[in-house]
Coordinates of C-alpha atoms and ligand atoms in Angstrom, one line a residue:
M119 CA 3.7 -11.0 14.1
V120 CA 0.0 -10.3 14.7
P121 CA -1.1 -14.0 13.7
I122 CA -5.4 -14.2 13.7
D123 CA -7.4 -16.0 13.2
K124 CA -9.5 -17.1 10.2
A125 CA -12.0 -14.0 11.3
G126 CA -9.5 -11.8 11.0
Q127 CA -9.2 -11.2 14.4
S128 CA -5.6 -10.6 16.4
I129 CA -4.4 -13.9 18.8
S130 CA -2.2 -12.1 20.2
D131 CA -0.4 -8.4 20.3
R132 CA 3.0 -9.8 22.2
S133 CA 4.6 -7.9 19.4
A134 CA 3.8 -4.3 19.3
P135 CA 7.2 -2.8 20.0
R136 CA 6.8 -0.2 23.5
D137 CA 8.5 2.7 21.8
Y138 CA 5.0 3.7 19.2
I139 CA 2.8 6.1 18.0
A140 CA -0.7 5.6 17.5
V141 CA -2.8 7.9 14.1
V142 CA -5.7 8.4 15.0
D143 CA -7.4 8.7 11.6
F144 CA -10.6 11.2 10.8
G145 CA -11.0 9.9 6.9
S146 CA -8.0 12.1 5.6
Q147 CA -6.0 10.2 2.4
Y148 CA -2.8 11.0 3.7
T149 CA -3.2 9.4 7.3
P150 CA -1.4 6.4 6.0
L151 CA 1.8 8.7 4.6
I152 CA 1.6 10.3 8.6
A153 CA 2.5 7.1 9.7
R154 CA 5.4 5.8 7.4
R155 CA 7.4 8.9 8.0
I156 CA 6.9 8.4 11.8
R157 CA 9.1 5.0 11.4
E158 CA 11.2 6.3 8.8
A159 CA 11.8 7.6 11.8
E160 CA 12.6 4.0 13.5
V161 CA 9.7 4.9 15.0
Y162 CA 6.7 2.2 15.6
S163 CA 3.2 4.0 14.3
E164 CA 0.5 2.2 13.8
I165 CA -3.7 3.9 12.4
F166 CA -6.8 3.5 14.5
S167 CA -10.1 4.6 13.2
Y168 CA -10.8 7.2 15.6
L169 CA -14.6 4.6 16.1
E170 CA -12.3 3.4 18.9
P171 CA -12.5 3.5 22.0
T172 CA -9.5 4.8 23.7
S173 CA -8.2 2.5 25.8
S174 CA -7.6 0.0 22.3
I175 CA -5.6 3.2 21.1
I176 CA -3.9 2.5 24.3
Q177 CA -3.6 -0.6 24.5
N178 CA 0.3 -1.0 24.7
D179 CA 0.9 2.3 26.1
P180 CA 1.4 5.0 22.9
R181 CA 4.3 7.5 23.9
G182 CA 2.4 10.1 22.2
I183 CA -0.6 10.6 19.3
I184 CA -0.9 12.4 16.4
L185 CA -4.4 12.9 15.2
S186 CA -5.4 12.6 10.6
G187 CA -6.9 15.8 8.6
S188 CA -10.1 14.7 7.1
D189 CA -12.9 15.9 4.6
A190 CA -15.6 16.8 7.5
S191 CA -15.4 20.4 8.5
V192 CA -16.6 20.1 12.9
Y193 CA -19.2 22.1 11.9
G194 CA -21.1 19.8 9.5
D195 CA -23.8 16.7 9.6
S196 CA -22.2 14.5 12.3
P197 CA -18.8 15.2 11.8
P198 CA -15.9 11.9 13.2
H199 CA -15.9 12.9 17.4
L200 CA -13.0 12.9 19.3
P201 CA -12.1 9.6 20.8
E202 CA -13.6 10.0 25.1
S203 CA -10.9 11.1 27.0
L204 CA -8.2 11.0 24.6
L205 CA -6.8 15.0 26.1
E206 CA -6.9 13.9 28.7
L207 CA -4.0 11.4 28.4
E208 CA -0.7 12.8 30.0
I209 CA 1.0 12.0 26.0
P210 CA 2.0 14.8 23.6
I211 CA -0.5 14.9 20.9
L212 CA -0.8 16.5 17.4
G213 CA -2.9 17.8 15.3
I214 CA -2.9 18.2 11.9
C215 CA -5.2 20.3 10.1
Y216 CA -8.8 18.4 10.8
G217 CA -6.7 16.4 14.3
M218 CA -6.3 20.2 15.3
Q219 CA -9.4 21.6 14.7
I220 CA -11.2 19.5 16.2
I221 CA -9.2 19.7 19.3
T222 CA -8.9 23.7 19.5
D223 CA -13.5 22.7 19.2
A224 CA -13.1 20.7 22.3
L225 CA -10.8 23.1 24.5
G226 CA -13.0 26.5 23.8
G227 CA -10.9 27.7 20.6
A228 CA -13.0 29.2 17.3
V229 CA -12.9 27.5 14.4
A230 CA -14.7 29.2 11.1
P231 CA -15.0 28.6 7.6
S232 CA -12.7 29.8 4.2
K233 CA -14.1 32.2 2.5
T234 CA -12.3 29.5 0.3
R235 CA -10.7 26.4 0.6
E236 CA -6.6 26.8 1.3
Y237 CA -5.0 25.1 -1.0
G238 CA -0.8 24.6 -1.6
P239 CA 1.5 25.6 -0.6
A240 CA 2.4 28.7 1.8
T241 CA 5.5 30.2 3.3
M242 CA 5.6 30.1 6.9
E243 CA 7.2 32.1 9.3
I244 CA 7.9 30.2 13.0
A245 CA 7.6 32.1 16.1
D246 CA 8.9 30.2 18.7
L247 CA 11.8 28.7 17.9
S248 CA 13.3 26.9 20.6
H249 CA 9.6 24.6 21.0
P250 CA 10.9 21.4 20.5
I251 CA 8.8 20.6 17.4
F252 CA 10.4 23.4 15.5
A253 CA 14.8 22.3 16.8
G254 CA 17.2 22.8 14.1
F255 CA 14.8 25.0 11.0
P256 CA 15.1 28.2 9.8
E257 CA 12.6 31.6 9.6
T258 CA 10.9 30.3 7.7
T259 CA 9.7 27.5 5.2
R260 CA 8.1 25.9 3.4
V261 CA 5.3 24.2 4.0
W262 CA 1.7 22.7 2.2
M263 CA -2.0 24.0 3.3
S264 CA -5.4 22.1 1.9
H265 CA -8.3 23.9 4.6
G266 CA -11.6 25.1 4.0
D267 CA -12.4 25.2 7.7
R268 CA -9.5 27.6 9.9
V269 CA -9.0 27.9 13.1
V270 CA -9.8 32.2 13.6
L271 CA -8.8 31.4 18.5
P272 CA -6.9 29.2 19.4
P273 CA -8.3 27.4 23.0
P274 CA -7.3 28.7 25.7
G275 CA -3.5 28.7 26.6
F276 CA -2.0 28.1 22.9
E277 CA 0.1 30.5 22.4
Q278 CA 0.9 30.4 18.3
L279 CA 4.2 29.0 16.8
A280 CA 4.1 30.0 13.5
R281 CA 2.5 31.8 10.5
T282 CA 1.3 31.7 7.0
E283 CA -0.2 34.4 4.8
G284 CA -3.4 32.8 5.1
S285 CA -3.4 30.6 8.7
E286 CA -2.9 33.6 11.8
W287 CA -2.3 30.8 13.4
A288 CA -0.1 27.8 11.7
A289 CA 0.9 26.3 14.5
V290 CA -0.3 26.6 18.1
A291 CA 1.4 24.4 21.3
N292 CA 0.5 24.9 24.8
E293 CA 2.0 23.3 28.1
N294 CA 1.0 19.8 27.9
D295 CA 2.0 19.0 24.4
I296 CA -0.4 19.7 22.3
V297 CA 1.0 20.7 19.4
L298 CA -1.8 21.3 16.4
V299 CA -0.7 22.5 13.0
Q300 CA -2.6 23.4 10.1
F301 CA -0.8 22.4 7.8
H302 CA 0.4 18.3 6.4
P303 CA 3.6 18.4 7.1
E304 CA 2.9 14.3 6.2
V305 CA 2.8 15.1 2.4
K306 CA 6.8 15.5 0.2
H307 CA 5.1 19.5 -0.2
T308 CA 5.4 20.8 3.2
Q309 CA 10.0 21.3 2.8
L310 CA 11.0 20.4 6.2
G311 CA 8.0 18.0 7.0
H312 CA 9.7 15.5 8.3
A313 CA 12.2 16.8 9.8
M314 CA 9.0 18.6 12.0
L315 CA 7.7 14.0 12.4
R316 CA 11.1 13.5 14.0
N317 CA 10.7 16.2 16.4
F318 CA 8.2 15.2 17.5
V319 CA 8.7 11.1 18.3
L320 CA 12.2 11.6 19.5
N321 CA 12.2 15.1 21.3
M322 CA 8.3 15.2 22.5
C323 CA 8.0 11.7 22.5
D324 CA 11.2 11.0 23.6
C325 CA 11.3 7.5 21.3
K326 CA 13.8 5.2 20.3
P327 CA 14.5 4.9 17.0
S328 CA 14.3 1.3 17.2
W329 CA 12.5 0.3 14.3
T330 CA 15.8 -1.3 11.6
P331 CA 13.9 -4.5 9.3
T332 CA 16.9 -5.9 11.0
S333 CA 15.5 -5.4 14.3
F334 CA 11.2 -6.8 13.3
I335 CA 13.6 -9.8 11.5
E336 CA 14.9 -11.0 15.3
Q337 CA 11.1 -10.5 16.8
T338 CA 9.4 -11.4 13.6
V339 CA 11.1 -14.9 13.6
R340 CA 11.6 -15.6 17.9
E341 CA 8.3 -14.4 17.2
I342 CA 7.0 -17.5 14.7
D343 CA 8.5 -20.1 15.9
S344 CA 7.2 -19.8 19.3
I345 CA 4.0 -20.0 17.4
V346 CA 4.4 -22.4 14.7
G347 CA 6.8 -24.4 17.2
N348 CA 6.8 -28.4 15.3
G349 CA 4.3 -27.8 13.1
V350 CA 3.7 -27.9 9.4
A351 CA 2.3 -24.6 7.8
I352 CA 1.7 -24.2 4.2
A353 CA 1.7 -21.1 1.8
G354 CA 0.1 -19.7 -1.2
I355 CA 3.1 -18.3 -2.9
S356 CA 2.0 -16.1 -6.4
G357 CA 6.0 -15.2 -7.0
G358 CA 5.1 -11.1 -6.3
V359 CA 7.7 -9.9 -2.8
D360 CA 4.4 -9.5 -0.2
S361 CA 4.5 -13.5 -0.3
T362 CA 7.9 -14.3 -1.2
V363 CA 8.9 -12.3 2.1
A364 CA 6.2 -13.8 4.3
S365 CA 7.9 -17.4 3.2
A366 CA 11.5 -16.4 4.0
L367 CA 11.0 -15.5 6.7
V368 CA 8.4 -18.5 8.1
H369 CA 10.9 -20.0 6.5
R370 CA 13.8 -19.5 8.5
A371 CA 12.1 -19.5 11.2
I372 CA 10.5 -23.2 10.1
G373 CA 13.0 -24.5 7.9
N374 CA 11.4 -27.3 5.4
K375 CA 8.3 -27.5 7.4
L376 CA 7.6 -24.7 5.9
Q377 CA 5.2 -26.3 2.3
G378 CA 4.7 -23.4 -0.8
I379 CA 1.4 -24.2 -3.3
F380 CA 1.9 -22.3 -6.2
V381 CA -1.6 -21.9 -8.1
D382 CA -1.0 -21.1 -12.3
T383 CA -4.4 -19.0 -13.0
G384 CA -3.4 -19.5 -17.0
L385 CA -4.1 -15.5 -15.9
L386 CA 0.0 -15.0 -15.7
R387 CA 2.8 -12.7 -17.3
A388 CA 4.1 -14.9 -20.5
N389 CA 6.9 -17.2 -18.8
E390 CA 5.7 -16.4 -14.9
V391 CA 5.4 -19.7 -13.8
S392 CA 8.4 -21.0 -14.9
N393 CA 11.0 -18.3 -14.3
V394 CA 9.2 -17.8 -10.9
E395 CA 9.8 -21.9 -10.1
E396 CA 13.5 -21.0 -11.1
S397 CA 14.1 -17.6 -8.8
L398 CA 12.4 -19.3 -5.7
S399 CA 14.0 -23.0 -6.3
K400 CA 17.3 -21.0 -6.1
H401 CA 17.0 -18.4 -3.5
L402 CA 14.2 -19.5 -1.3
E403 CA 14.9 -23.0 -0.7
V404 CA 11.1 -23.1 0.4
P405 CA 9.7 -26.9 -0.9
L406 CA 7.0 -25.8 -4.1
L407 CA 4.4 -27.6 -5.8
V408 CA 3.4 -26.0 -8.7
H409 CA -0.9 -26.5 -9.8
D410 CA -1.4 -26.3 -13.2
A411 CA -5.3 -25.0 -13.2
S412 CA -5.6 -22.7 -16.2
D413 CA -8.8 -25.0 -17.3
R414 CA -10.5 -24.3 -14.6
F415 CA -10.5 -20.9 -14.6
L416 CA -11.2 -20.3 -18.0
N417 CA -14.2 -22.0 -18.1
H418 CA -15.4 -20.2 -15.3
L419 CA -14.7 -17.0 -16.6
N420 CA -16.3 -17.8 -19.9
G421 CA -18.4 -15.5 -22.0
V422 CA -18.0 -12.9 -18.1
T423 CA -16.8 -9.4 -19.8
D424 CA -18.6 -7.7 -15.6
P425 CA -15.3 -6.3 -14.0
E426 CA -16.1 -7.3 -10.4
T427 CA -17.4 -10.7 -11.9
K428 CA -13.9 -12.2 -12.7
R429 CA -12.2 -10.0 -9.6
K430 CA -14.4 -12.1 -7.6
I431 CA -14.2 -15.5 -9.8
V432 CA -11.2 -15.7 -9.9
G433 CA -11.3 -14.9 -6.0
E434 CA -13.5 -18.0 -5.0
E435 CA -12.2 -20.5 -7.6
F436 CA -8.7 -19.5 -6.8
I437 CA -9.2 -20.8 -2.9
N438 CA -11.3 -23.6 -4.4
V439 CA -8.6 -24.4 -6.4
F440 CA -5.9 -24.0 -2.8
V441 CA -7.9 -25.9 -0.5
Q442 CA -7.4 -28.6 -2.5
E443 CA -4.1 -28.8 -3.2
A444 CA -3.6 -28.0 0.6
A445 CA -6.1 -30.6 1.4
K446 CA -3.2 -32.3 0.1
I447 CA -0.7 -32.0 2.3
D448 CA -0.2 -34.1 5.2
R449 CA -1.0 -32.6 9.2
A450 CA -1.1 -28.7 8.0
E451 CA -2.5 -26.6 10.7
F452 CA -0.7 -22.7 9.7
F453 CA -1.5 -20.7 6.6
V454 CA 1.7 -18.0 5.7
Q455 CA -0.3 -15.6 4.0
G456 CA 1.7 -12.5 3.0
T457 CA -0.7 -9.3 4.1
I458 CA 1.0 -6.1 4.1
Y459 CA 0.0 -2.9 6.2
P460 CA -2.6 -1.7 3.6
D461 CA -4.0 -4.4 2.6
T462 CA -5.9 -4.3 6.0
I463 CA -5.9 -0.8 5.6
E464 CA -8.0 -1.4 2.8
S465 CA -10.0 -4.1 4.0
G466 CA -11.6 -1.2 6.8
S467 CA -9.5 -3.8 10.0
A468 CA -6.9 -0.5 10.4
G469 CA -7.7 3.3 10.6
L470 CA -10.8 4.0 8.3
N471 CA -12.0 3.2 4.5
S472 CA -12.8 5.7 1.7
A473 CA -15.3 4.6 -0.8
K474 CA -14.2 0.7 -2.2
I475 CA -12.8 1.0 -5.5
K476 CA -12.6 -2.4 -6.8
T477 CA -12.6 -5.9 -4.8
H478 CA -8.7 -6.6 -4.7
H479 CA -7.6 -10.2 -4.3
N480 CA -6.3 -11.8 -1.0
T481 CA -6.9 -15.6 -0.3
H482 CA -9.7 -15.9 3.1
I483 CA -9.4 -19.6 3.3
P484 CA -12.2 -21.1 5.2
D485 CA -13.5 -22.5 8.3
T486 CA -13.8 -26.3 7.0
L487 CA -9.2 -26.1 6.1
N488 CA -9.3 -25.6 10.3
L489 CA -6.0 -23.9 9.6
Q490 CA -4.7 -21.2 12.0
V491 CA -3.8 -18.2 9.9
V492 CA 0.0 -16.1 10.5
E493 CA 0.9 -12.9 8.8
P494 CA 4.0 -12.0 9.4
L495 CA 4.3 -8.4 7.1
R496 CA 0.5 -7.7 8.1
R497 CA 2.4 -4.2 9.8
L498 CA 5.0 -3.8 7.3
F499 CA 4.2 -0.7 4.8
K500 CA 5.4 -2.1 0.2
D501 CA 9.0 -0.2 1.0
E502 CA 10.0 -1.9 4.6
V503 CA 8.6 -5.8 2.9
R504 CA 11.4 -4.5 0.3
Q505 CA 13.3 -4.0 3.2
V506 CA 12.9 -6.7 5.2
G507 CA 13.6 -9.1 1.7
L508 CA 17.2 -6.8 1.2
E509 CA 18.2 -8.1 4.8
L510 CA 17.2 -11.7 4.1
G511 CA 19.8 -11.6 2.0
L512 CA 16.7 -12.2 -1.0
P513 CA 18.3 -10.9 -4.4
D514 CA 17.2 -7.9 -6.3
E515 CA 14.5 -9.7 -8.9
L516 CA 12.3 -11.4 -6.4
V517 CA 13.0 -7.8 -3.8
W518 CA 12.0 -5.3 -7.1
R519 CA 9.2 -7.8 -8.7
Q520 CA 6.5 -5.0 -9.9
P521 CA 3.7 -5.7 -8.4
F522 CA 0.5 -8.2 -9.6
P523 CA -2.7 -7.8 -9.5
G524 CA -4.7 -11.2 -8.2
P525 CA -6.9 -11.5 -10.7
G526 CA -3.8 -11.6 -12.9
L527 CA -4.3 -11.3 -17.0
A528 CA -8.0 -10.9 -16.2
V529 CA -8.6 -7.4 -15.7
R530 CA -6.6 -6.5 -17.9
I531 CA -8.4 -8.4 -20.9
I532 CA -11.4 -6.2 -21.4
G533 CA -14.7 -8.0 -22.3
Q534 CA -14.2 -11.9 -22.8
L535 CA -11.4 -14.3 -22.5
S536 CA -9.8 -16.8 -24.6
R537 CA -6.9 -19.0 -24.9
D538 CA -6.6 -16.6 -27.7
R539 CA -6.3 -12.7 -26.1
I540 CA -4.7 -13.9 -22.8
R541 CA -2.0 -15.2 -25.4
S542 CA -1.3 -11.7 -27.4
L543 CA -1.8 -10.0 -24.3
Q544 CA 1.2 -12.1 -23.4
I545 CA 3.1 -11.2 -26.3
A546 CA 2.7 -7.8 -26.3
D547 CA 3.5 -7.1 -22.5
A548 CA 6.6 -9.9 -23.2
I549 CA 7.7 -7.2 -25.8
F550 CA 6.8 -4.6 -24.2
D551 CA 9.0 -5.5 -20.5
E552 CA 12.3 -5.9 -23.0
E553 CA 11.9 -2.7 -23.9
I554 CA 11.9 -1.0 -20.6
R555 CA 14.7 -3.3 -19.7
S556 CA 17.1 -3.0 -21.9
E557 CA 16.8 0.9 -22.5
G558 CA 17.5 0.7 -18.2
L559 CA 14.0 1.5 -16.9
D560 CA 12.2 -0.9 -15.0
R561 CA 13.7 0.1 -12.2
V562 CA 12.3 3.2 -12.7
I563 CA 9.6 2.6 -14.1
N564 CA 6.8 1.4 -11.0
Q565 CA 4.5 -0.5 -12.6
Y566 CA 4.3 -1.6 -16.2
F567 CA 1.5 -3.2 -18.4
V568 CA -0.7 -3.8 -21.2
V569 CA -4.4 -3.6 -21.1
L570 CA -6.3 -5.4 -24.3
T571 CA -9.1 -2.6 -24.6
N572 CA -11.3 -4.8 -26.4
I573 CA -11.6 -1.7 -29.4
K574 CA -11.4 -2.7 -32.9
T575 CA -9.8 -0.7 -35.8
V576 CA -8.9 -0.5 -38.9
G577 CA -5.0 -0.8 -40.2
V578 CA -2.7 -1.4 -43.3
M579 CA -0.5 -3.9 -43.8
G580 CA 1.4 -3.7 -46.7
D581 CA -1.3 -3.6 -48.9
A582 CA -3.5 -5.7 -47.0
R583 CA -6.4 -3.9 -45.4
T584 CA -6.2 -5.5 -41.7
Y585 CA -8.4 -5.3 -37.9
G586 CA -7.8 -5.2 -34.8
E587 CA -7.5 -5.0 -31.1
V588 CA -6.5 -1.9 -29.8
A589 CA -4.0 -2.4 -27.1
A590 CA -2.6 0.3 -24.4
L591 CA 0.5 0.3 -22.5
R592 CA 0.7 2.1 -18.9
A593 CA 3.6 2.8 -17.6
V594 CA 3.8 4.8 -14.3
I595 CA 5.2 6.5 -11.2
T596 CA 4.1 5.9 -7.9
E597 CA 5.6 5.8 -4.7
D598 CA 1.9 3.3 -2.4
F599 CA 0.1 2.4 -5.6
M600 CA -2.1 5.4 -4.0
T601 CA -1.7 8.0 -5.8
A602 CA 0.5 7.3 -9.0
D603 CA 1.6 9.3 -12.5
W604 CA 2.1 7.8 -15.8
H605 CA 6.3 8.1 -16.6
R606 CA 7.2 10.2 -19.6
L607 CA 8.0 7.6 -21.9
P608 CA 10.6 8.7 -23.9
Y609 CA 9.2 9.3 -27.0
E610 CA 12.3 6.1 -28.6
V611 CA 10.6 3.5 -26.3
L612 CA 7.1 4.1 -27.0
A613 CA 7.5 4.3 -31.4
R614 CA 9.6 0.3 -31.0
T615 CA 7.9 -0.4 -28.5
S616 CA 4.4 -0.1 -31.2
S617 CA 5.8 -0.9 -34.0
R618 CA 7.0 -4.2 -33.0
I619 CA 4.0 -5.5 -30.9
V620 CA 1.9 -4.0 -34.5
N621 CA 3.9 -6.0 -36.4
E622 CA 4.5 -9.3 -34.0
V623 CA 0.8 -9.0 -33.2
P624 CA -1.0 -10.2 -35.8
Q625 CA -4.3 -9.5 -33.3
I626 CA -3.3 -6.4 -32.4
T627 CA -3.5 -3.5 -34.8
R628 CA -2.8 -0.1 -32.9
V629 CA -1.5 0.9 -29.3
V630 CA -1.9 3.9 -27.6
Y631 CA -0.4 5.0 -24.6
D632 CA -2.3 5.7 -21.5
I633 CA -2.2 9.7 -19.7
T634 CA -3.8 9.4 -16.5
P635 CA -3.0 9.6 -12.8
K636 CA -4.5 8.2 -10.8
P637 CA -6.8 9.6 -9.3
P638 CA -8.8 10.0 -11.7
G639 CA -7.8 6.7 -13.5
T640 CA -6.2 3.6 -10.8
I641 CA -3.9 2.1 -12.2
E642 CA -5.3 -2.0 -13.9
W643 CA -8.6 -0.6 -16.4
E644 CA -10.4 -3.5 -14.6
Ligands
LIG778 P1 -5.2 0.0 -8.2 O1 -5.9 -0.3 -9.8 O2 -6.3 -0.1 -7.7 O3 -3.7 -1.2 -8.5 O4 -4.3 1.1 -8.6 C1 -3.4 0.1 -6.9 C2 -2.3 -1.7 -7.5 O5 -2.3 -2.8 -7.0 C3 -2.6 -3.8 -8.1 N1 -3.8 -4.6 -7.4 C4 -4.0 -5.5 -7.3 N2 -3.3 -6.1 -6.4 N3 -4.9 -7.5 -5.9 C5 -3.9 -7.9 -6.0 O6 -2.9 -8.2 -5.0 C6 -5.9 -7.0 -6.9 O7 -6.8 -7.6 -6.9 C7 -5.4 -6.0 -7.3 N4 -5.7 -5.9 -8.2 C8 -5.2 -4.0 -8.2 C9 -2.2 -3.0 -8.5 O8 -2.2 -3.8 -10.0 C10 -1.6 -2.1 -8.4 O9 -0.5 -2.3 -8.7

C-alpha cells in the first residue's frame, strides 16, 4: 500500500515487492496489458513513463525491464527517447515493437519504414528453440503484428531468434540478455505470448512467483496497521467493488476505527441506497453513515446539458458534501479511497496518458480537511481487486458488481435532468436488469444499462398516438473497460425488455440497442 499526501505524491514506497519487473511506457495502448500479463505470472510489475529518470525506474531494483510499443516512429519528430543509461543496466531487457526499434537504433542497427503497415496475425518460425525466452515452444506459432517501421538490420552482437514472412527479424537477442521482438506478446491474439512473458520473468529475470492475493493482503494489512495505528479513518463508500474492498482491507487492519460515509446523490439506480446499505452492513461490518444530498445535486444540475459540465458539477458537489459530513467525524486523520492502478495510469501519474476523453470522477479532498490519504489498492488492476475481495471473504454480489460511474445517471440522461426523467430511467434500468438476470447473463455481460437519449418520437398504443422518449440499451463485454464490444444479446431478451419498458414506463415510447464497440464509442454515452 502506498499512502499518499494530498498532492497525490507517494509518502512511502516501502511496499514495492522485491521481485518485480519495470515496464517502460512509450505511449502504447497495450502497456497496461504488459503489466497485467506479468502479474498473471504472479510477479509484480509497475509502469513508468519513458520521461522518468532511470534512477526512479530502478529505485526498487527491478529484476528486468520491458520496453513497450508506441505509435511513434524512431524517425519521426521528437520521438520518445530511451531513458538515459538504461541499456547499461546489467539486467535482462525485453523490447517490444517500438521498444525493439529504439534499442536497435541506439545500438547501431537499422530501422526502416515499411511500405504498408503490417497489422494482424502472422506465423512465426522460431530459429533458436534453445533460447530461454522460447522454452517449451513449438517450431512455429501465431503472433500478432502491429507496426509501420521494422528492423532491417539488428545491432552488432544480436542473433536471429525467429522470423515471420513480413519480418525477417521478428525476434533477436544478444549475449547480455537483451531480447527484442517485433510482435506483441501481451495481446491475446499472440498464441503463446503469455508463455513468452512468463519465460522472460521466470527464466531470464529469475523472479520468484510470489505476487498473490494472500501475500498482498498480509503485507497491506500490516502496513495499514503501522501507518494508521490508533488513528481514526473515514472511507468514501459507493457500493462499488473498489471502495468496498479498500474499506474491507482497512477494516481488517483497524476494525471499528474506520467510519464509512455514503453520499446519496439522487443519481443512483433504483433501490441502490438500500441495497448497498444492506449488503455492506451484512458483510463488511463497517459503520456506515448515509447522507441524502439528492436535492442539492439536482439543484446544481438544473438546466445543465453539457456532459463535461455535469461531470464537473457532480464531482465538485460530491466533495463539498463529503467534506461537510467528514468534518462531523471526531478525530479523523485518514481518508481511505479505492483508487486502483488504471486510475493512476489514466490520471497520468504512472506511465503515459493518451488524450483525455472524459473526466473520470475521483474524490480529491481539499487540504482544509487535513486528512492523509490511504489508497490500499493503488497498485492493483480490477481483476486483482476482485481476487483480493474474494480472498477477504466478500460475497459474489459485492465482488462482481458491475462498475457504476461516479456522476451516476447524470451521464446516462442526455440533456437536462429532472426528477421525472431520473425516475423513468431507474424503472427502465431495473427492467433491463431483471431480464438480464432472469436469463443468467448478469455475470457474462460486464456492464449493462439504459440511457435516456433526449430524442422524442411518435408511437401508437391502443388507438392513441404517443409521443415520448427513445431509450437505448447498452450491454458490453470487456476485460478491462478500456476496450469493449457490444454483447450479442438474444433477440428474446431484447424483445421482452423493449416490450416491458414501453409498457411500464409511460415516458418511453421506443427502445433501441447500441451496437457500437469501444473504440470508437465509449461505454457511457456522456
Ligand atoms: P467510458 O465511458 O469512458 O467508461 O468508456 C469506462 C468505464 O468507466 C466507467 N466510468 C466511470 N467510472 N467515474 C467512475 O468511477 C466516472 O466518472 C466514470 N465515467 C465512466 C464506465 O461506467 C465504464 O465502466
